[in-house]
PDB file of C-alpha atoms in Angstrom:
ATOM      1  CA  MET A  20      20.646   3.437  -5.881  1.00  0.00           C
ATOM      2  CA  SER A  21      16.882   3.493  -5.281  1.00  0.00           C
ATOM      3  CA  THR A  22      14.486   0.864  -6.510  1.00  0.00           C
ATOM      4  CA  THR A  23      11.152   1.791  -8.064  1.00  0.00           C
ATOM      5  CA  VAL A  24       8.309  -0.673  -8.674  1.00  0.00           C
ATOM      6  CA  THR A  25       5.110   0.195 -10.474  1.00  0.00           C
ATOM      7  CA  ALA A  26       2.191  -2.224 -10.846  1.00  0.00           C
ATOM      8  CA  ASP A  27      -1.512  -2.020 -11.534  1.00  0.00           C
ATOM      9  CA  ILE A  28      -4.615  -4.204 -11.232  1.00  0.00           C
ATOM     10  CA  GLU A  29      -8.337  -3.941 -11.918  1.00  0.00           C
ATOM     11  CA  VAL A  30     -10.633  -4.726  -9.077  1.00  0.00           C
ATOM     12  CA  GLY A  31     -14.341  -5.524  -9.384  1.00  0.00           C
ATOM     13  CA  VAL A  32     -15.560  -2.909  -6.888  1.00  0.00           C
ATOM     14  CA  PRO A  33     -16.528   0.769  -7.126  1.00  0.00           C
ATOM     15  CA  ILE A  34     -13.739   3.388  -6.743  1.00  0.00           C
ATOM     16  CA  ARG A  35     -15.093   4.457  -3.359  1.00  0.00           C
ATOM     17  CA  THR A  36     -14.780   0.828  -2.024  1.00  0.00           C
ATOM     18  CA  ALA A  37     -11.242   0.342  -3.467  1.00  0.00           C
ATOM     19  CA  TYR A  38     -10.018   3.666  -2.055  1.00  0.00           C
ATOM     20  CA  ASP A  39     -11.667   3.185   1.342  1.00  0.00           C
ATOM     21  CA  GLN A  40     -10.209  -0.261   1.719  1.00  0.00           C
ATOM     22  CA  TRP A  41      -6.740   0.783   0.681  1.00  0.00           C
ATOM     23  CA  THR A  42      -6.688   3.623   3.231  1.00  0.00           C
ATOM     24  CA  ARG A  43      -7.687   1.236   5.981  1.00  0.00           C
ATOM     25  CA  PHE A  44      -4.017   0.736   6.505  1.00  0.00           C
ATOM     26  CA  GLU A  45      -4.523  -1.569   9.581  1.00  0.00           C
ATOM     27  CA  THR A  46      -5.823  -4.236   7.166  1.00  0.00           C
ATOM     28  CA  PHE A  47      -2.559  -4.368   5.088  1.00  0.00           C
ATOM     29  CA  PRO A  48      -1.142  -7.449   6.898  1.00  0.00           C
ATOM     30  CA  GLN A  49      -4.238  -9.363   5.526  1.00  0.00           C
ATOM     31  CA  PHE A  50      -3.163  -8.964   1.889  1.00  0.00           C
ATOM     32  CA  MET A  51       0.496  -7.494   1.943  1.00  0.00           C
ATOM     33  CA  SER A  52       3.460  -9.790   2.395  1.00  0.00           C
ATOM     34  CA  GLY A  53       6.014  -8.634   4.950  1.00  0.00           C
ATOM     35  CA  VAL A  54       3.702  -6.188   6.743  1.00  0.00           C
ATOM     36  CA  ASP A  55       3.270  -7.378  10.350  1.00  0.00           C
ATOM     37  CA  SER A  56       1.170  -4.474  11.499  1.00  0.00           C
ATOM     38  CA  ILE A  57       0.140  -0.897  10.844  1.00  0.00           C
ATOM     39  CA  ARG A  58      -1.321   1.451  13.402  1.00  0.00           C
ATOM     40  CA  GLN A  59      -2.862   4.821  12.653  1.00  0.00           C
ATOM     41  CA  VAL A  60      -1.115   7.308  14.908  1.00  0.00           C
ATOM     42  CA  ASP A  61      -3.103  10.355  13.738  1.00  0.00           C
ATOM     43  CA  LYS A  62      -4.827  11.647  10.706  1.00  0.00           C
ATOM     44  CA  ALA A  63      -1.635  11.833   8.649  1.00  0.00           C
ATOM     45  CA  THR A  64       0.842   9.373  10.367  1.00  0.00           C
ATOM     46  CA  THR A  65       0.984   5.626  10.501  1.00  0.00           C
ATOM     47  CA  HIS A  66       3.379   3.368  12.414  1.00  0.00           C
ATOM     48  CA  TRP A  67       4.509   0.256  10.446  1.00  0.00           C
ATOM     49  CA  VAL A  68       6.159  -3.028  11.564  1.00  0.00           C
ATOM     50  CA  VAL A  69       7.523  -4.937   8.653  1.00  0.00           C
ATOM     51  CA  SER A  70       9.741  -8.049   8.055  1.00  0.00           C
ATOM     52  CA  VAL A  71      12.330  -7.754   5.288  1.00  0.00           C
ATOM     53  CA  GLY A  72      14.934 -10.319   4.607  1.00  0.00           C
ATOM     54  CA  GLY A  73      14.516 -11.907   7.984  1.00  0.00           C
ATOM     55  CA  ALA A  74      14.831  -8.592   9.851  1.00  0.00           C
ATOM     56  CA  THR A  75      11.997  -6.696  11.695  1.00  0.00           C
ATOM     57  CA  ARG A  76      11.892  -3.027  11.024  1.00  0.00           C
ATOM     58  CA  GLU A  77       9.568  -0.260  12.449  1.00  0.00           C
ATOM     59  CA  PHE A  78       9.003   3.139  10.905  1.00  0.00           C
ATOM     60  CA  ASP A  79       6.503   5.994  10.751  1.00  0.00           C
ATOM     61  CA  ALA A  80       5.090   7.243   7.500  1.00  0.00           C
ATOM     62  CA  ASP A  81       3.356  10.447   6.774  1.00  0.00           C
ATOM     63  CA  ILE A  82       0.641  10.835   4.227  1.00  0.00           C
ATOM     64  CA  THR A  83       1.904  13.576   1.901  1.00  0.00           C
ATOM     65  CA  ASP A  84      -0.949  13.920  -0.510  1.00  0.00           C
ATOM     66  CA  GLN A  85      -4.481  12.475  -0.395  1.00  0.00           C
ATOM     67  CA  VAL A  86      -7.527  13.168  -2.516  1.00  0.00           C
ATOM     68  CA  PRO A  87     -10.448  10.755  -1.556  1.00  0.00           C
ATOM     69  CA  ASP A  88     -11.375   8.305  -4.282  1.00  0.00           C
ATOM     70  CA  GLU A  89      -8.413   9.502  -6.417  1.00  0.00           C
ATOM     71  CA  HIS A  90      -4.965   8.885  -4.710  1.00  0.00           C
ATOM     72  CA  VAL A  91      -2.978   8.647  -1.587  1.00  0.00           C
ATOM     73  CA  ALA A  92       0.871   9.251  -1.252  1.00  0.00           C
ATOM     74  CA  TRP A  93       3.226   8.812   1.642  1.00  0.00           C
ATOM     75  CA  HIS A  94       6.903   8.752   2.663  1.00  0.00           C
ATOM     76  CA  SER A  95       8.730   7.340   5.669  1.00  0.00           C
ATOM     77  CA  THR A  96       9.866   9.735   8.315  1.00  0.00           C
ATOM     78  CA  THR A  97      11.744   7.568  10.828  1.00  0.00           C
ATOM     79  CA  ALA A  98      12.902   4.603   8.742  1.00  0.00           C
ATOM     80  CA  GLU A  99      16.425   3.352   8.268  1.00  0.00           C
ATOM     81  CA  VAL A 100      15.436   3.038   4.590  1.00  0.00           C
ATOM     82  CA  ASP A 101      13.844   5.918   2.754  1.00  0.00           C
ATOM     83  CA  HIS A 102      10.415   4.589   1.453  1.00  0.00           C
ATOM     84  CA  ARG A 103       7.726   6.482  -0.473  1.00  0.00           C
ATOM     85  CA  GLY A 104       4.765   5.474  -2.455  1.00  0.00           C
ATOM     86  CA  ARG A 105       1.722   6.567  -4.305  1.00  0.00           C
ATOM     87  CA  VAL A 106      -1.504   4.684  -5.128  1.00  0.00           C
ATOM     88  CA  GLU A 107      -3.917   6.082  -7.720  1.00  0.00           C
ATOM     89  CA  PHE A 108      -7.567   4.881  -8.277  1.00  0.00           C
ATOM     90  CA  ARG A 109      -9.184   5.238 -11.622  1.00  0.00           C
ATOM     91  CA  PRO A 110     -12.845   4.372 -12.390  1.00  0.00           C
ATOM     92  CA  ILE A 111     -13.234   1.818 -15.306  1.00  0.00           C
ATOM     93  CA  ALA A 112     -16.984   1.309 -14.885  1.00  0.00           C
ATOM     94  CA  ALA A 113     -19.434   1.812 -11.983  1.00  0.00           C
ATOM     95  CA  ASP A 114     -18.239  -1.348 -10.396  1.00  0.00           C
ATOM     96  CA  ARG A 115     -14.639  -1.612 -11.651  1.00  0.00           C
ATOM     97  CA  THR A 116     -11.598   0.337 -10.555  1.00  0.00           C
ATOM     98  CA  ARG A 117      -7.994   0.400 -11.752  1.00  0.00           C
ATOM     99  CA  VAL A 118      -5.425   0.619  -8.953  1.00  0.00           C
ATOM    100  CA  ASP A 119      -1.920   1.917  -9.829  1.00  0.00           C
ATOM    101  CA  VAL A 120       0.833   1.552  -7.367  1.00  0.00           C
ATOM    102  CA  THR A 121       4.383   3.169  -7.406  1.00  0.00           C
ATOM    103  CA  LEU A 122       6.810   2.401  -4.697  1.00  0.00           C
ATOM    104  CA  GLU A 123      10.343   3.719  -4.240  1.00  0.00           C
ATOM    105  CA  TRP A 124      12.899   2.803  -1.642  1.00  0.00           C
ATOM    106  CA  GLU A 125      16.658   2.356  -1.014  1.00  0.00           C
ATOM    107  CA  PRO A 126      17.485  -1.312  -0.614  1.00  0.00           C
ATOM    108  CA  GLU A 127      19.985  -1.979   2.197  1.00  0.00           C
ATOM    109  CA  GLY A 128      22.180  -5.019   2.646  1.00  0.00           C
ATOM    110  CA  PHE A 129      22.867  -7.957   0.368  1.00  0.00           C
ATOM    111  CA  VAL A 130      19.403  -9.512   0.547  1.00  0.00           C
ATOM    112  CA  GLU A 131      17.416  -6.491  -0.248  1.00  0.00           C
ATOM    113  CA  LYS A 132      19.774  -5.484  -3.033  1.00  0.00           C
ATOM    114  CA  ALA A 133      19.726  -8.960  -4.548  1.00  0.00           C
ATOM    115  CA  GLY A 134      15.988  -9.093  -4.263  1.00  0.00           C
ATOM    116  CA  ALA A 135      15.660  -5.912  -6.248  1.00  0.00           C
ATOM    117  CA  ALA A 136      18.254  -6.828  -8.850  1.00  0.00           C
ATOM    118  CA  LEU A 137      16.549 -10.149  -9.472  1.00  0.00           C
ATOM    119  CA  GLY A 138      13.044  -8.595  -9.832  1.00  0.00           C
ATOM    120  CA  PHE A 139      11.734 -10.193  -6.639  1.00  0.00           C
ATOM    121  CA  ASP A 140      10.319  -6.798  -5.487  1.00  0.00           C
ATOM    122  CA  ASP A 141       8.313  -6.380  -8.777  1.00  0.00           C
ATOM    123  CA  ARG A 142       6.824  -9.851  -8.340  1.00  0.00           C
ATOM    124  CA  GLN A 143       6.054  -9.278  -4.722  1.00  0.00           C
ATOM    125  CA  VAL A 144       4.131  -6.070  -5.356  1.00  0.00           C
ATOM    126  CA  GLU A 145       2.221  -7.782  -8.160  1.00  0.00           C
ATOM    127  CA  HIS A 146       1.395 -10.635  -5.834  1.00  0.00           C
ATOM    128  CA  ASP A 147       0.284  -8.301  -3.090  1.00  0.00           C
ATOM    129  CA  LEU A 148      -1.999  -6.478  -5.573  1.00  0.00           C
ATOM    130  CA  ARG A 149      -3.637  -9.774  -6.576  1.00  0.00           C
ATOM    131  CA  ARG A 150      -4.160 -10.456  -2.825  1.00  0.00           C
ATOM    132  CA  PHE A 151      -5.645  -6.986  -2.447  1.00  0.00           C
ATOM    133  CA  LYS A 152      -8.027  -7.769  -5.323  1.00  0.00           C
ATOM    134  CA  GLU A 153      -9.196 -10.966  -3.640  1.00  0.00           C
ATOM    135  CA  PHE A 154      -9.534  -9.234  -0.338  1.00  0.00           C
ATOM    136  CA  VAL A 155     -11.537  -6.221  -1.479  1.00  0.00           C
ATOM    137  CA  GLU A 156     -13.759  -8.229  -3.856  1.00  0.00           C
ATOM    138  CA  SER A 157     -14.543 -10.835  -1.150  1.00  0.00           C
ATOM    139  CA  ARG A 158     -15.732  -8.138   1.219  1.00  0.00           C
ATOM    140  CA  GLY A 159     -18.364  -6.790  -1.125  1.00  0.00           C
ATOM    141  CA  VAL A 160     -19.524  -3.221  -1.788  1.00  0.00           C
ATOM    142  CA  GLY A 161     -20.637  -0.939   0.805  1.00  0.00           C
ATOM    143  CA  ILE A 162     -19.693  -2.979   3.928  1.00  0.00           C
ATOM    144  CA  ILE A 163     -16.338  -1.326   4.538  1.00  0.00           C
ATOM    145  CA  GLY A 164     -17.821   1.893   6.004  1.00  0.00           C
ATOM    146  CA  GLU A 165     -16.057   5.208   6.327  1.00  0.00           C
ATOM    147  CA  ASP A 166     -14.309   6.814   9.261  1.00  0.00           C
ATOM    148  CA  PRO A 167     -14.711  10.529   8.667  1.00  0.00           C
ATOM    149  CA  ASP A 168     -11.800  11.210  11.007  1.00  0.00           C
ATOM    150  CA  LEU A 169      -9.315   9.491   8.677  1.00  0.00           C
ATOM    151  CA  ARG A 170     -10.568  11.142   5.389  1.00  0.00           C
ATOM    152  CA  PRO A 171      -9.168  14.514   4.534  1.00  0.00           C
TER     153      PRO A 171
END
């Protein structure tokens, strides 16, 4: 039985800044618990190393849908666990953006299934979004830059 988590947060930066920061996947370990590293393999593929329930897992994920300053979606391609997600960005004001996250995966083993059943996953995603908010707001507007090779 798959687990789906949805969460959202408002961040005090323009939509371009929020989107650009989120799509700099290599920075995820700075605000996302359990993510040890992410490496951009090519324009559409990332390689993840994560720690879940005391175990380290590696997988590749492909970007399946991406519209700059609007949304990005992905799914795992080599993982033991099927994992997919979508993040949408909505302008609230010139300097405020709503970030909506939907994640879906198949928990494996007792620890992951118990975590999902007890709502730990929901709380973890909400916590990571709060850390993303602090991270992106502390960096300021316009200092992130843009790598045209990574934008569709």
